[in-house]
Coordinates of C-alpha atoms in Angstrom, one line a residue:
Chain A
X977 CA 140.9 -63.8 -140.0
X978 CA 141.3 -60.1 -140.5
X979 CA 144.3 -59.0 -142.6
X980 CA 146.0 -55.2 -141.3
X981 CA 147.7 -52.6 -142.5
X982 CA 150.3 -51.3 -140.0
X983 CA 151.4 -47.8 -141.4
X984 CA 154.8 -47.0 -140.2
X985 CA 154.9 -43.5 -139.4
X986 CA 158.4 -42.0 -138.6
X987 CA 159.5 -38.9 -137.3
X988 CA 162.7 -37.9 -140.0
X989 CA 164.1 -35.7 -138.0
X990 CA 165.0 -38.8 -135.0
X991 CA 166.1 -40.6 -137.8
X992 CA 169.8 -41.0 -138.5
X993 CA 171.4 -39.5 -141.4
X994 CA 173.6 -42.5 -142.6
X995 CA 169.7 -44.5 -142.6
X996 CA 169.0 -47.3 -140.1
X997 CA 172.1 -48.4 -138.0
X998 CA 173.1 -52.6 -138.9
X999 CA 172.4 -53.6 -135.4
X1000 CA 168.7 -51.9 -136.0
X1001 CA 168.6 -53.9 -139.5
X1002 CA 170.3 -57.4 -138.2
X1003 CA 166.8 -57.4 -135.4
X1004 CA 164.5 -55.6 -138.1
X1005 CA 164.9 -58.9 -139.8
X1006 CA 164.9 -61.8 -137.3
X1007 CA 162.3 -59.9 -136.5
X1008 CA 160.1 -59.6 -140.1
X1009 CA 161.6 -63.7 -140.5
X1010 CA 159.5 -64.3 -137.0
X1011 CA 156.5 -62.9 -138.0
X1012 CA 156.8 -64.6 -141.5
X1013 CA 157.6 -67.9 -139.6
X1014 CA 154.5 -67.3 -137.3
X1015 CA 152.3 -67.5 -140.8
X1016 CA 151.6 -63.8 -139.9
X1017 CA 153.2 -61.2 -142.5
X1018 CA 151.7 -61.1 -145.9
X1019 CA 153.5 -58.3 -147.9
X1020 CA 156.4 -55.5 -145.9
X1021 CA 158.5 -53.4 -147.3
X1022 CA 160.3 -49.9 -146.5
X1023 CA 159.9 -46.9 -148.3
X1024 CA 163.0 -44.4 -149.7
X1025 CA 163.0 -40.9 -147.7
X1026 CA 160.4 -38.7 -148.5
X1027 CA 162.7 -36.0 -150.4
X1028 CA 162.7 -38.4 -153.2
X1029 CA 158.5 -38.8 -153.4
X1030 CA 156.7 -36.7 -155.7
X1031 CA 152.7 -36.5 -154.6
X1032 CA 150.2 -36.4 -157.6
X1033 CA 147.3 -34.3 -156.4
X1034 CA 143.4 -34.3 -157.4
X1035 CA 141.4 -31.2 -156.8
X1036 CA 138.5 -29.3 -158.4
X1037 CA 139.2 -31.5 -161.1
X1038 CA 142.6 -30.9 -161.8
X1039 CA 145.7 -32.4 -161.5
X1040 CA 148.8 -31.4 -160.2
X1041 CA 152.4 -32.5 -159.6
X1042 CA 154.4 -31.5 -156.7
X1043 CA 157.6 -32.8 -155.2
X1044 CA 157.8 -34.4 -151.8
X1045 CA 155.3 -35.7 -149.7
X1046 CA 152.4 -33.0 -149.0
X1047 CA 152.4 -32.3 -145.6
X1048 CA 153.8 -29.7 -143.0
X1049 CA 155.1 -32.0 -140.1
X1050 CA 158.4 -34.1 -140.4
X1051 CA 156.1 -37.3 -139.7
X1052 CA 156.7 -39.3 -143.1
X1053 CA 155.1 -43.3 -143.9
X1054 CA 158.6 -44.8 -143.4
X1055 CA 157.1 -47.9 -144.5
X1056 CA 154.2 -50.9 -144.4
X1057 CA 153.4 -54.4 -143.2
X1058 CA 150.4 -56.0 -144.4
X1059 CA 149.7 -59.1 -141.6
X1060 CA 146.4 -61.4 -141.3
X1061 CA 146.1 -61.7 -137.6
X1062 CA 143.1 -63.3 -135.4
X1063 CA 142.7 -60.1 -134.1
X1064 CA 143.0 -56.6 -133.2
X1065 CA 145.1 -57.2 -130.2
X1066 CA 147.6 -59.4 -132.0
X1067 CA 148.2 -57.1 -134.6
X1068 CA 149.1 -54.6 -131.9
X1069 CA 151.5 -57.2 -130.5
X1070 CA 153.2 -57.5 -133.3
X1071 CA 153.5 -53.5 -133.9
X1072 CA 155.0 -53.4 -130.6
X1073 CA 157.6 -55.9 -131.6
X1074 CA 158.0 -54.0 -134.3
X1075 CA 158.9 -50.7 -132.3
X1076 CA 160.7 -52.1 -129.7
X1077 CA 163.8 -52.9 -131.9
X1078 CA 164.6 -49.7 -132.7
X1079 CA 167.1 -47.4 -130.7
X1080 CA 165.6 -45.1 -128.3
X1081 CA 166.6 -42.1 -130.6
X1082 CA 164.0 -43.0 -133.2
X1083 CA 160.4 -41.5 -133.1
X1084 CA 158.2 -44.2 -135.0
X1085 CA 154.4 -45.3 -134.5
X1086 CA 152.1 -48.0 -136.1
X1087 CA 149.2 -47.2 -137.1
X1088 CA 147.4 -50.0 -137.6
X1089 CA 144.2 -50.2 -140.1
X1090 CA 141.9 -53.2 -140.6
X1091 CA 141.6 -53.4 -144.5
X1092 CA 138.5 -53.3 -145.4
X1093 CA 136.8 -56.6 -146.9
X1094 CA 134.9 -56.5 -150.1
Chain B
X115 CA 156.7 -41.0 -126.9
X116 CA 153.0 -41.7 -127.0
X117 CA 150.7 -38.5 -128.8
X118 CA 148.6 -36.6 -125.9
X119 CA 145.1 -38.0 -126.8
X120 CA 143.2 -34.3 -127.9
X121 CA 139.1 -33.7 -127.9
X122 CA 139.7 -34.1 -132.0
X123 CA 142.3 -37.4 -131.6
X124 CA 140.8 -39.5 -128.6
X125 CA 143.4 -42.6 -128.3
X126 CA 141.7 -45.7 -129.2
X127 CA 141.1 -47.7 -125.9
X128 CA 143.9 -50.2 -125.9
X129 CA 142.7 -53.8 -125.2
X130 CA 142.4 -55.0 -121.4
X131 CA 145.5 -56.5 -120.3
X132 CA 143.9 -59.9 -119.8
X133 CA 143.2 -59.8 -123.7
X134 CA 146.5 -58.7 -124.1
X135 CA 148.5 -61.4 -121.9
X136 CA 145.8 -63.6 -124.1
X137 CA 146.9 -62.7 -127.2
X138 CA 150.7 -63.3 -126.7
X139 CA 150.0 -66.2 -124.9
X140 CA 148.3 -67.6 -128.2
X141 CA 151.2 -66.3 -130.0
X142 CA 154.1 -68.0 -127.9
X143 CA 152.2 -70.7 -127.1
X144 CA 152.9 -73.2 -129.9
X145 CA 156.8 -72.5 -129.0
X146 CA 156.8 -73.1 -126.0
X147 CA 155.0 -76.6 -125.5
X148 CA 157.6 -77.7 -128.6
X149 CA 160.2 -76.3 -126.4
X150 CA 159.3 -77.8 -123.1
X151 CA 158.0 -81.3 -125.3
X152 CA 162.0 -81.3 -126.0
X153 CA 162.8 -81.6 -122.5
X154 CA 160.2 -83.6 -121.3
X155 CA 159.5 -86.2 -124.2
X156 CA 156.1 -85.8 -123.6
X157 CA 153.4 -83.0 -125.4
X158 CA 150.7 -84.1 -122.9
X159 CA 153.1 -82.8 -120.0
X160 CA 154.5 -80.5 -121.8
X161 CA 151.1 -78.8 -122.6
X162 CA 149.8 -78.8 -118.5
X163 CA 153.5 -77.2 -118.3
X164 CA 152.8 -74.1 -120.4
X165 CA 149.4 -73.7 -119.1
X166 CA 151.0 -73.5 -115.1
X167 CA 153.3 -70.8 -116.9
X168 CA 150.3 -68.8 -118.5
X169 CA 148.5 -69.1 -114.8
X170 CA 152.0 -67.8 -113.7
X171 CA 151.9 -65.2 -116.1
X172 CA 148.3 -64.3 -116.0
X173 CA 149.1 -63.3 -112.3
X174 CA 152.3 -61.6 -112.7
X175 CA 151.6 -59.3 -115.6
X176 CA 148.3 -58.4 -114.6
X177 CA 150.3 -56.7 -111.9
X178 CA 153.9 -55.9 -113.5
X179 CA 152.4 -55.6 -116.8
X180 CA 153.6 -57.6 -120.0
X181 CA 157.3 -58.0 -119.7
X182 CA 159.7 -56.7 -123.3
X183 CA 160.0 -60.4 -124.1
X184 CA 156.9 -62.4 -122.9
X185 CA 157.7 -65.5 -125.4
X186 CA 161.5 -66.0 -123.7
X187 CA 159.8 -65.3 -119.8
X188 CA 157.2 -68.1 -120.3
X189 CA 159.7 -70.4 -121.9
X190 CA 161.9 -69.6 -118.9
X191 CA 158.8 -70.9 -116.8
X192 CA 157.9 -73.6 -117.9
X193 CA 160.9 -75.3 -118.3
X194 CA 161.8 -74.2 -115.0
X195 CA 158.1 -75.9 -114.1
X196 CA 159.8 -79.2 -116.1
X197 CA 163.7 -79.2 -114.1
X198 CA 161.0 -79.1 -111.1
X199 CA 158.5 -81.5 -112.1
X200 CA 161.1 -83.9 -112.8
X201 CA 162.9 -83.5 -109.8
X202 CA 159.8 -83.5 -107.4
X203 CA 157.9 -86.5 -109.3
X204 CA 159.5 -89.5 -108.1
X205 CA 158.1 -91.2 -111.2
X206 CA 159.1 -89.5 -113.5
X207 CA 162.9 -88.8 -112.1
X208 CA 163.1 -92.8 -112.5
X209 CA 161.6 -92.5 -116.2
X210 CA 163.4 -89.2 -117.1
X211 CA 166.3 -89.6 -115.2
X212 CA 168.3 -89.4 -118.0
X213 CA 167.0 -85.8 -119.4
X214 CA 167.0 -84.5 -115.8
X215 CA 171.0 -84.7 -116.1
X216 CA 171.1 -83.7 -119.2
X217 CA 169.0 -80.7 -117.8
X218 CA 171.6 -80.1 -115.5
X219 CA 173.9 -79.0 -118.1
X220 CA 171.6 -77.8 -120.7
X221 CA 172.5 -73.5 -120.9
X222 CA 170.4 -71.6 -118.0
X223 CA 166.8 -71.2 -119.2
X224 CA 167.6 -67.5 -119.0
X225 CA 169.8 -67.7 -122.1
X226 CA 168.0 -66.7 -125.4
X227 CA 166.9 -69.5 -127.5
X228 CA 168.4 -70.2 -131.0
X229 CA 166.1 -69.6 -133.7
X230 CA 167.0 -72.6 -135.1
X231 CA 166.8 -74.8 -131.8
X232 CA 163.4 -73.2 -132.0
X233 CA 162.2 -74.0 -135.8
X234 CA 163.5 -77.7 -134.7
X235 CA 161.2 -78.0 -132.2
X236 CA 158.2 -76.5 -133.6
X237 CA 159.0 -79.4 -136.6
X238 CA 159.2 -82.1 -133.9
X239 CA 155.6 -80.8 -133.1
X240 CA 154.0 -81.1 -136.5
X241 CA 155.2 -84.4 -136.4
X242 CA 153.9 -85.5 -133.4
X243 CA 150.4 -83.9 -133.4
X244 CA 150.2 -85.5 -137.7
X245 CA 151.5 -88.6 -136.3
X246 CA 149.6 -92.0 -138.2
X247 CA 149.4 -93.5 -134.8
X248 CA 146.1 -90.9 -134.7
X249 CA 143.4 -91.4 -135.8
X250 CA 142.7 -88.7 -138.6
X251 CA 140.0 -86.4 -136.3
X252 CA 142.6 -87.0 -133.6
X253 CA 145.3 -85.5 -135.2
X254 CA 143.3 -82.1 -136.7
X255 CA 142.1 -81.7 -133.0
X256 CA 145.8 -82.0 -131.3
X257 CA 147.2 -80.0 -134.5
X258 CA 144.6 -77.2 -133.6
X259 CA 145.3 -77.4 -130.3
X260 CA 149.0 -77.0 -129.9
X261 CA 150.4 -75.4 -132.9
X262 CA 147.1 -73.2 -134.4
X263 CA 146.8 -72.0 -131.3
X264 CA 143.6 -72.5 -130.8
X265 CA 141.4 -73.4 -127.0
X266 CA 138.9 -76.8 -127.4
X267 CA 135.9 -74.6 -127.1
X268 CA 137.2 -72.7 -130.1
X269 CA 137.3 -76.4 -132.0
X270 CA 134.4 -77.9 -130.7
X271 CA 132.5 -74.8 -132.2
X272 CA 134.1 -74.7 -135.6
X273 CA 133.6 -78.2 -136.0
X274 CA 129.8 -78.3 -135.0
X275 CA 130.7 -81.0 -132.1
X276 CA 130.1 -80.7 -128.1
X277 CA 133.6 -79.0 -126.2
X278 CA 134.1 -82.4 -124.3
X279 CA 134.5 -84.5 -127.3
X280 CA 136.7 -81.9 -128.5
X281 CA 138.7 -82.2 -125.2
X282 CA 138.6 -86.3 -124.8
X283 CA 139.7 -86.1 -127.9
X284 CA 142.7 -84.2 -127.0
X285 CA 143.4 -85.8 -124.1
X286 CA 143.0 -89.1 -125.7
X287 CA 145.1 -88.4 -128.2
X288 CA 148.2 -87.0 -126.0
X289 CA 147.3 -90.4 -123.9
X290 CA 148.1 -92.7 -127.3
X291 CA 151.1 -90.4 -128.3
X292 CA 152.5 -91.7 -124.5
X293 CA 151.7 -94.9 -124.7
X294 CA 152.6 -95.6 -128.0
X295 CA 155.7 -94.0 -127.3
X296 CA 156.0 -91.8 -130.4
X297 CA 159.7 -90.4 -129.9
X298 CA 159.3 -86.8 -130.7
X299 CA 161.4 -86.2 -133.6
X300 CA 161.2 -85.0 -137.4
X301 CA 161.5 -88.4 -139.5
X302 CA 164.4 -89.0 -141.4
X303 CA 165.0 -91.9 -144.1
X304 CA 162.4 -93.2 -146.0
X305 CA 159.4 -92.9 -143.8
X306 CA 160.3 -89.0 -144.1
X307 CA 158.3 -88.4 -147.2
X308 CA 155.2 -90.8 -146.0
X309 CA 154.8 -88.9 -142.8
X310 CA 155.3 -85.4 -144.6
X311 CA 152.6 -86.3 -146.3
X312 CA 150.3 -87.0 -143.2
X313 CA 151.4 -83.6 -141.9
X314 CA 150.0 -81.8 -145.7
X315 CA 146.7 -84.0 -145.4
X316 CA 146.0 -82.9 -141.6
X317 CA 146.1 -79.5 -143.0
X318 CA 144.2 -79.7 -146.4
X319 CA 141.7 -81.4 -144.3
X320 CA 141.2 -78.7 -141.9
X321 CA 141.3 -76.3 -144.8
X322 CA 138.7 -78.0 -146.4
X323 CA 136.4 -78.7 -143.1
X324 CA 136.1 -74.8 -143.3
X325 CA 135.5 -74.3 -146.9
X326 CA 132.7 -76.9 -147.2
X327 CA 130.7 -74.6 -144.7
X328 CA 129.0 -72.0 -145.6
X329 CA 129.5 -68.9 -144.5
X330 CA 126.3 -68.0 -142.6
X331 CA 126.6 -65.9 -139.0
X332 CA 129.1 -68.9 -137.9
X333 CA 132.1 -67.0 -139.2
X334 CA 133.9 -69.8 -137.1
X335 CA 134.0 -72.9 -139.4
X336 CA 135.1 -70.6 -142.4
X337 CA 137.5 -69.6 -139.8
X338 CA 139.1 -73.2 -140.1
X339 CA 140.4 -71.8 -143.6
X340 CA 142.5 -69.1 -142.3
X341 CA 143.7 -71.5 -139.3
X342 CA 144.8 -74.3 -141.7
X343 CA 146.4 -71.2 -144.1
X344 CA 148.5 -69.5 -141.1
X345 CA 149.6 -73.4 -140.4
X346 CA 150.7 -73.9 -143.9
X347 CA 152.6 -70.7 -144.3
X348 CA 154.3 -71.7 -140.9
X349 CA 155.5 -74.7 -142.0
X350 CA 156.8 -73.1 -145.7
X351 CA 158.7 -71.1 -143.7
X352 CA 160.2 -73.7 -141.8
X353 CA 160.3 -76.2 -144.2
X354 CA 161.6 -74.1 -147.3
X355 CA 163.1 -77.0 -149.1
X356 CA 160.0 -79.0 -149.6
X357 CA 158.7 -78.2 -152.7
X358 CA 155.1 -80.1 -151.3
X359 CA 155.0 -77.7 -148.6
X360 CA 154.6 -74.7 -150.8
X361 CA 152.6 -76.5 -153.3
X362 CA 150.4 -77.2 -150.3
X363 CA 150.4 -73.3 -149.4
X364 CA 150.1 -72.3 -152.8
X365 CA 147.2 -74.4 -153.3
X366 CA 145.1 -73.1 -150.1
X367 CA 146.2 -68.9 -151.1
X368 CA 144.7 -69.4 -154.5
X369 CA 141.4 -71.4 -152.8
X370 CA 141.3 -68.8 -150.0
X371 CA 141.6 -65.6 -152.5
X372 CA 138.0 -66.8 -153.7
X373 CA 136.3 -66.6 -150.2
X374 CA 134.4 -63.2 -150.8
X375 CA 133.6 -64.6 -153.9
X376 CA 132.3 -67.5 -153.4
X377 CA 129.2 -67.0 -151.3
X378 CA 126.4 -64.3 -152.0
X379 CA 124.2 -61.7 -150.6
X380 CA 122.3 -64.8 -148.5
X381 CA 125.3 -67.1 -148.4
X382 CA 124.2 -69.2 -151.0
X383 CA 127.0 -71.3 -152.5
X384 CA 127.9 -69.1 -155.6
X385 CA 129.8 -71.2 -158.6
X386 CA 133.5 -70.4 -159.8
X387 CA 131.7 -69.7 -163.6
X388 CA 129.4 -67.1 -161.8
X389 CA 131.7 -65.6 -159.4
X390 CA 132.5 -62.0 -159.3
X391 CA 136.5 -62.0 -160.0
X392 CA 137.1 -58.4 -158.8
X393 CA 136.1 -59.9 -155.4
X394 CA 138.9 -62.1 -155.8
X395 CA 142.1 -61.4 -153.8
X396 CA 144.7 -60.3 -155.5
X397 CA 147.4 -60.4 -152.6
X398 CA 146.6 -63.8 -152.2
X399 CA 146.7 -64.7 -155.8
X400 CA 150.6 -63.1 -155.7
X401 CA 151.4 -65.1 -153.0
X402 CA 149.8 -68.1 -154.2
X403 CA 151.6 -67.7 -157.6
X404 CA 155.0 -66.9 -155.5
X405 CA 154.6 -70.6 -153.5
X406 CA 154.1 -72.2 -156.2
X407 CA 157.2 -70.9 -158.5
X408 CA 159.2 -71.9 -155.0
X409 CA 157.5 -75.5 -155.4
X410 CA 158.3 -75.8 -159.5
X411 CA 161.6 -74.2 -158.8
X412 CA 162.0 -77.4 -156.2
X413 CA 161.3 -79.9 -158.3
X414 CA 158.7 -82.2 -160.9
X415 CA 155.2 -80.9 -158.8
X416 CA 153.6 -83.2 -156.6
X417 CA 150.0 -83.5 -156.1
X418 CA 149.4 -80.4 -154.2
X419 CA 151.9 -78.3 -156.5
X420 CA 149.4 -80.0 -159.1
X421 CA 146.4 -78.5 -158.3
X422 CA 148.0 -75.7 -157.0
X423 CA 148.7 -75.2 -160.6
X424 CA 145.2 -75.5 -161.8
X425 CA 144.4 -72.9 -159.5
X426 CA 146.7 -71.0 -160.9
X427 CA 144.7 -71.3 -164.2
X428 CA 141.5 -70.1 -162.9
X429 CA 143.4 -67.3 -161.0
X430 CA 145.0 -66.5 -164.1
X431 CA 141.8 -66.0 -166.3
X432 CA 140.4 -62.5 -165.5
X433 CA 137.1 -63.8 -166.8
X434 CA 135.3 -67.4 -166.9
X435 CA 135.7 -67.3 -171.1
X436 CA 139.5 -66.9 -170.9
X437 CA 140.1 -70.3 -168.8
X438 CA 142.4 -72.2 -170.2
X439 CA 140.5 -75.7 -169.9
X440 CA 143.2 -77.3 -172.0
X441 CA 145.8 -77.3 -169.9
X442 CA 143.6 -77.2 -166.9
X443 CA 142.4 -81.1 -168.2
X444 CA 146.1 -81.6 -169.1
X445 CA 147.1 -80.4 -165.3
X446 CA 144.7 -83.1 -164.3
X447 CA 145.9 -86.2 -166.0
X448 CA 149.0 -85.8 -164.9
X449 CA 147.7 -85.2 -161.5
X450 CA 145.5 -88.8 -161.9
X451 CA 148.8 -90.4 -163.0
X452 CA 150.6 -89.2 -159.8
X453 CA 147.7 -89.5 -157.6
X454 CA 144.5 -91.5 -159.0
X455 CA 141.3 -90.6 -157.3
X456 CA 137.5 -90.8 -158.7
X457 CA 137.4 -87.3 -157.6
X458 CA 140.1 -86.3 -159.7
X459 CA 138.7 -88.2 -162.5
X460 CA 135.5 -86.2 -162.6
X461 CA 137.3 -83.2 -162.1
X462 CA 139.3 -84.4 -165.7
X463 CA 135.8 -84.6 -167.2
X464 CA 134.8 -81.3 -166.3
X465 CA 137.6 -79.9 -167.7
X466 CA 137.8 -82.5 -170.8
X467 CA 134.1 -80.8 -171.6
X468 CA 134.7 -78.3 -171.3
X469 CA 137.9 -78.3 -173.9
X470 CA 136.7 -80.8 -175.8
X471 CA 133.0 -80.7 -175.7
X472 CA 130.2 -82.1 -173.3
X473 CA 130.4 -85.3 -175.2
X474 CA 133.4 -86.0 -174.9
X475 CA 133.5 -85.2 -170.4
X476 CA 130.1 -87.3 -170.4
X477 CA 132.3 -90.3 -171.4
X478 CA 134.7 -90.3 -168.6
X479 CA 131.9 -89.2 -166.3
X480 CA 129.8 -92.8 -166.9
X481 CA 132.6 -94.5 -166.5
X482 CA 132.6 -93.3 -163.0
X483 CA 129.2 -94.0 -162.1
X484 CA 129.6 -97.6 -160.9
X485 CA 132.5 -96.6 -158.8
X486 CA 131.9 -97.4 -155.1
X487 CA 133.6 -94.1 -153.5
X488 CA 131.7 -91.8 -155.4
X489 CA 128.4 -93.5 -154.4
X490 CA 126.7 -90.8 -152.1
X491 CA 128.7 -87.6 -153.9
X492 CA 126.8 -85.6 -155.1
X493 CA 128.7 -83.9 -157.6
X494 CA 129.0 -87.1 -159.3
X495 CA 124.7 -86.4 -160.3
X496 CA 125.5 -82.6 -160.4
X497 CA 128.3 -82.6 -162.8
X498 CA 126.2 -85.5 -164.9
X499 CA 123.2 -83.0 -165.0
X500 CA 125.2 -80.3 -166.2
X501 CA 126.6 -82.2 -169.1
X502 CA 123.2 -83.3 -169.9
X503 CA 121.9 -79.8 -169.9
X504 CA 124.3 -78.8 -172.2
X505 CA 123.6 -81.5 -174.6
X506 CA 120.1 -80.7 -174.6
X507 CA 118.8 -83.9 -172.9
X508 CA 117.0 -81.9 -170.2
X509 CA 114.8 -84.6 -168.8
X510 CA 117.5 -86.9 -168.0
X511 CA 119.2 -83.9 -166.7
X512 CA 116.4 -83.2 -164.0
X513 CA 116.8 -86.5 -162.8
X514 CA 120.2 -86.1 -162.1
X515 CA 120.3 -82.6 -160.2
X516 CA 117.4 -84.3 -158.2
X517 CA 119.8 -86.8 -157.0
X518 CA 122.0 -84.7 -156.6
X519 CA 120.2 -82.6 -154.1
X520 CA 119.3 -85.9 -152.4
X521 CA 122.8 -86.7 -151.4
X522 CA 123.8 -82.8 -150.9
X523 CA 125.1 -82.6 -147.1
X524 CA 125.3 -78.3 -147.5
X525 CA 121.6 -76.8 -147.0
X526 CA 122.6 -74.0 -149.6
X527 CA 124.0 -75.8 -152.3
X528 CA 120.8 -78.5 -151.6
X529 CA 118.5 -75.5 -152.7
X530 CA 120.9 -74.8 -155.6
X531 CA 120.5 -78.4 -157.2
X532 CA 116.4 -78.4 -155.8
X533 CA 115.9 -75.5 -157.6
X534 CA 118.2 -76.6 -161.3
X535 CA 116.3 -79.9 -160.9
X536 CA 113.3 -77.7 -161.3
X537 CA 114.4 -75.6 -164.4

């Protein structure tokens, strides 16, 4: 059985300032104890805005330290489940459970990577 | 809002709808029989029940597409498809008259289910399809089935057998459960712990029908593994007070962390001393050390938190020289006191010799050669030529890993002892 990596990509500009509302939390984990329950969800967790991240860069052989994550959009990783599903199309279920309890304000995708098998 | 799909970003193409309505349908699936097997005191029923809702669905979402909560419409179905069936069956309104009432006043289907009500009746399932009134291939075939999920063609394959004796077997087996009249409910009192115990061993033993294969181009009976490790993990989370349970999970995280490991470039069997620990998972390794804090934390370890443990110790050594073998053989008594076996025994000498010299595991190994259940094992011969080896009496050793190879059941670990009886 496959194990995935779904990437939670979010948009922090739809996201609300005061963080995730309870109601979104309260279904976030009934949702994360279903999927544990289901023998599904290896490893989750969410990850603190991106303001606080510093990114550690290789290049030419150098390092170099710079705050925040290094990109130009306002897509951030919000956050990552590691699952061991059948297949592809059940991990894709459960990243569209995953969605659907958020508000219809939030801009948030999945994207979902098989991890690779030594 | 979905990304336009560019020349440089085309979407991936999403999976057909039938393979979709599949895949949740495998997902819900277990819930819903346990659900409907509530109503209807029956699983055989209550499985025909949740296939007419599938064929229901199959039809309806191939043309309205998946509705936002498929588990709660195909509960809704089929235990509408149960109020009916009672009502309509003549039969069964005399035999079920009683739970047709109740059904009566039971909340609307529509409502939302209780997590709880739900975990309950999943429970009542294990029970059921682990109960000792099956016979022990009865009960991994109907366990399979109903709760892994999985179709009797997808059994029948990983266990190297023709689909219809898969499906007599099923259908035999929901025919006992019937007659027998096993009441479906989790066991309370002091048959609880017996029949917990049942529920573990149907599991270990489907674990273990998929490790003992190899893993050639059937990835299916390796597959068994990950289906007995997603059952185990299901019932730690619904069981969470049963320190078993996790040692049970623990136990099959630290054996299934090994799988990459354990087989090489031409799936030949490759031994725990010679494997490549990099390849080992460490995710599983976490979360086999995580079960089995939760089983210690529970209470004095039971047999599977016991060798749960000794995994632990192999899992713990980053290479072969660093196992602790001491308390790996001390693991072991304690896990012959609790649970004597001759398999456990040999397993003591290995570890005894490997603590205490060859000499000293060679002992307890010839007192086990007389013993009737370990009569056509072949690691009985194996482990007895590998002491021998290492006490230099080669010839007698040859012998051994011939017999050995004799009794082997595995073509690749045949070759394995063919080729050290050779050396």
């Amino acid at each position: 059985m496959p194990r995935y990596m779904s990437i939670v990509h979010i948009d922090e500009s739809t996201a609300p300032a005061g963080g995730p509302s309870e109601e979104l939390m309260r279904r976030m984990g009934e949702l994360i104890e279903e999927v544990t329950k289901a023998g599904v969800m290896l490893d989750t967790a969410g990850l603190t805005p991106s303001t606080q991240a510093t990114t550690v860069h290789w290049q030419g052989g150098k390092l170099s330290v710079t705050d925040g994550p290094f990109t130009e959009s306002r897509e951030v990783i919000g956050g990552y489940a590691i699952m061991q599903c059948k297949d592809k199309a059940e991990a894709l279920e459960w990243a569209k459970r995953f969605l659907q309890v958020h508000e219809d304000y939030w801009t948030v995708s999945c994207e979902v990577r098989e991890i690779a098998e030594a | 809002m979905e990304p336009q799909p560019t020349a440089a970003h085309p979407t991936a193409p999403e999976p057909t709808a039938a393979h979709t309505i599949e895949t949740v349908f495998r997902l819900e699936s277990p819930r819903v029989v346990a659900g409907v097997a509530r109503i209807v005191r029956d699983v055989g029923i209550a499985e025909e029940l949740t296939q007419d809702a599938l064929v229901a669905a199959l039809e309806q979402w191939s043309r309205d597409g998946v509705p936002d909560n498929p588990g709660a419409w195909l509960m809704a179905t089929a235990r509408h498809r149960a109020v009916d069936l009672i009502r309509r069956r003549e039969t069964y309104a005399r035999k079920l008259a009683e739970i047709g009432r109740d059904l009566e006043t039971t909340a609307p289907p529509e409502e939302p289910a209780d997590p709880d009500d739900i975990d309950d009746d999943l429970l009542r399932l294990v029970f059921t399809t682990c109960h000792p009134v099956l016979t022990p291939q009865a009960r991994t075939a109907l366990t399979l089935r109903l709760l892994g999920g999985l179709s009797t063609a997808e059994i029948a394959r990983a266990y190297l057998v023709p689909e219809p004796t898969i499906a007599q077997r099923v259908v035999r087996a929901k025919r006992t459960l019937a007659t027998k009249n096993v009441a479906f409910e989790v066991p309370y009192g002091p048959d609880r712990e017996a029949r917990l115990g049942s529920v573990l061993d149907v599991i270990y033993l489907i674990f273990n029908e998929g490790y003992a294969a190899t893993a050639g181009d059937d990835l299916l009976r390796p597959g068994l593994c990950e289906d007995a490790l997603r059952l185990a993990r299901v019932l730690s989370a619904l069981m969470p007070k049963e320190p078993e349970v996790h040692g049970l999970t623990a136990l099959l995280e630290f054996q299934a962390s090994r799988t990459a490991a354990r087989t090489g470039p031409d799936g030949e069997p490759v031994l725990l001393e010679h494997q490549n620990r990099r390849r080992w998972n460490r995710l599983l390794i976490a979360r086999g050390i995580r079960a089995l804090d939760r089983a210690t934390a529970l209470g004095a370890p039971g047999p599977y938190a016991l060798q749960a443990a000794i995994a632990a110790c192999h899992a713990h050594a980053y290479r072969y020289e660093d196992t602790d073998w001491r308390t790996i053989a001390t693991l072991y008594g304690l896990l012959a006191a609790r649970a004597p076996s001759p398999v456990v025994e040999l397993n003591r000498a290995v570890a005894v010799a490997m603590a205490d010299g060859p000499a000293e595991g060679l002992k307890l190994v010839d007192a086990l050669t007389d013993e009737p259940a370990l009569r056509d094992y072949h690691l009985l011969p194996s482990v007895r030529g590998d002491l021998l080896t290492r006490l230099g009496r080669t010839t007698e050793a040859r012998e051994e890993f011939a017999r050995a190879a004799a009794l082997a059941r595995n073509e690749k670990e045949r070759e394995l002892l063919l080729r050290r009886a050779r050396e």
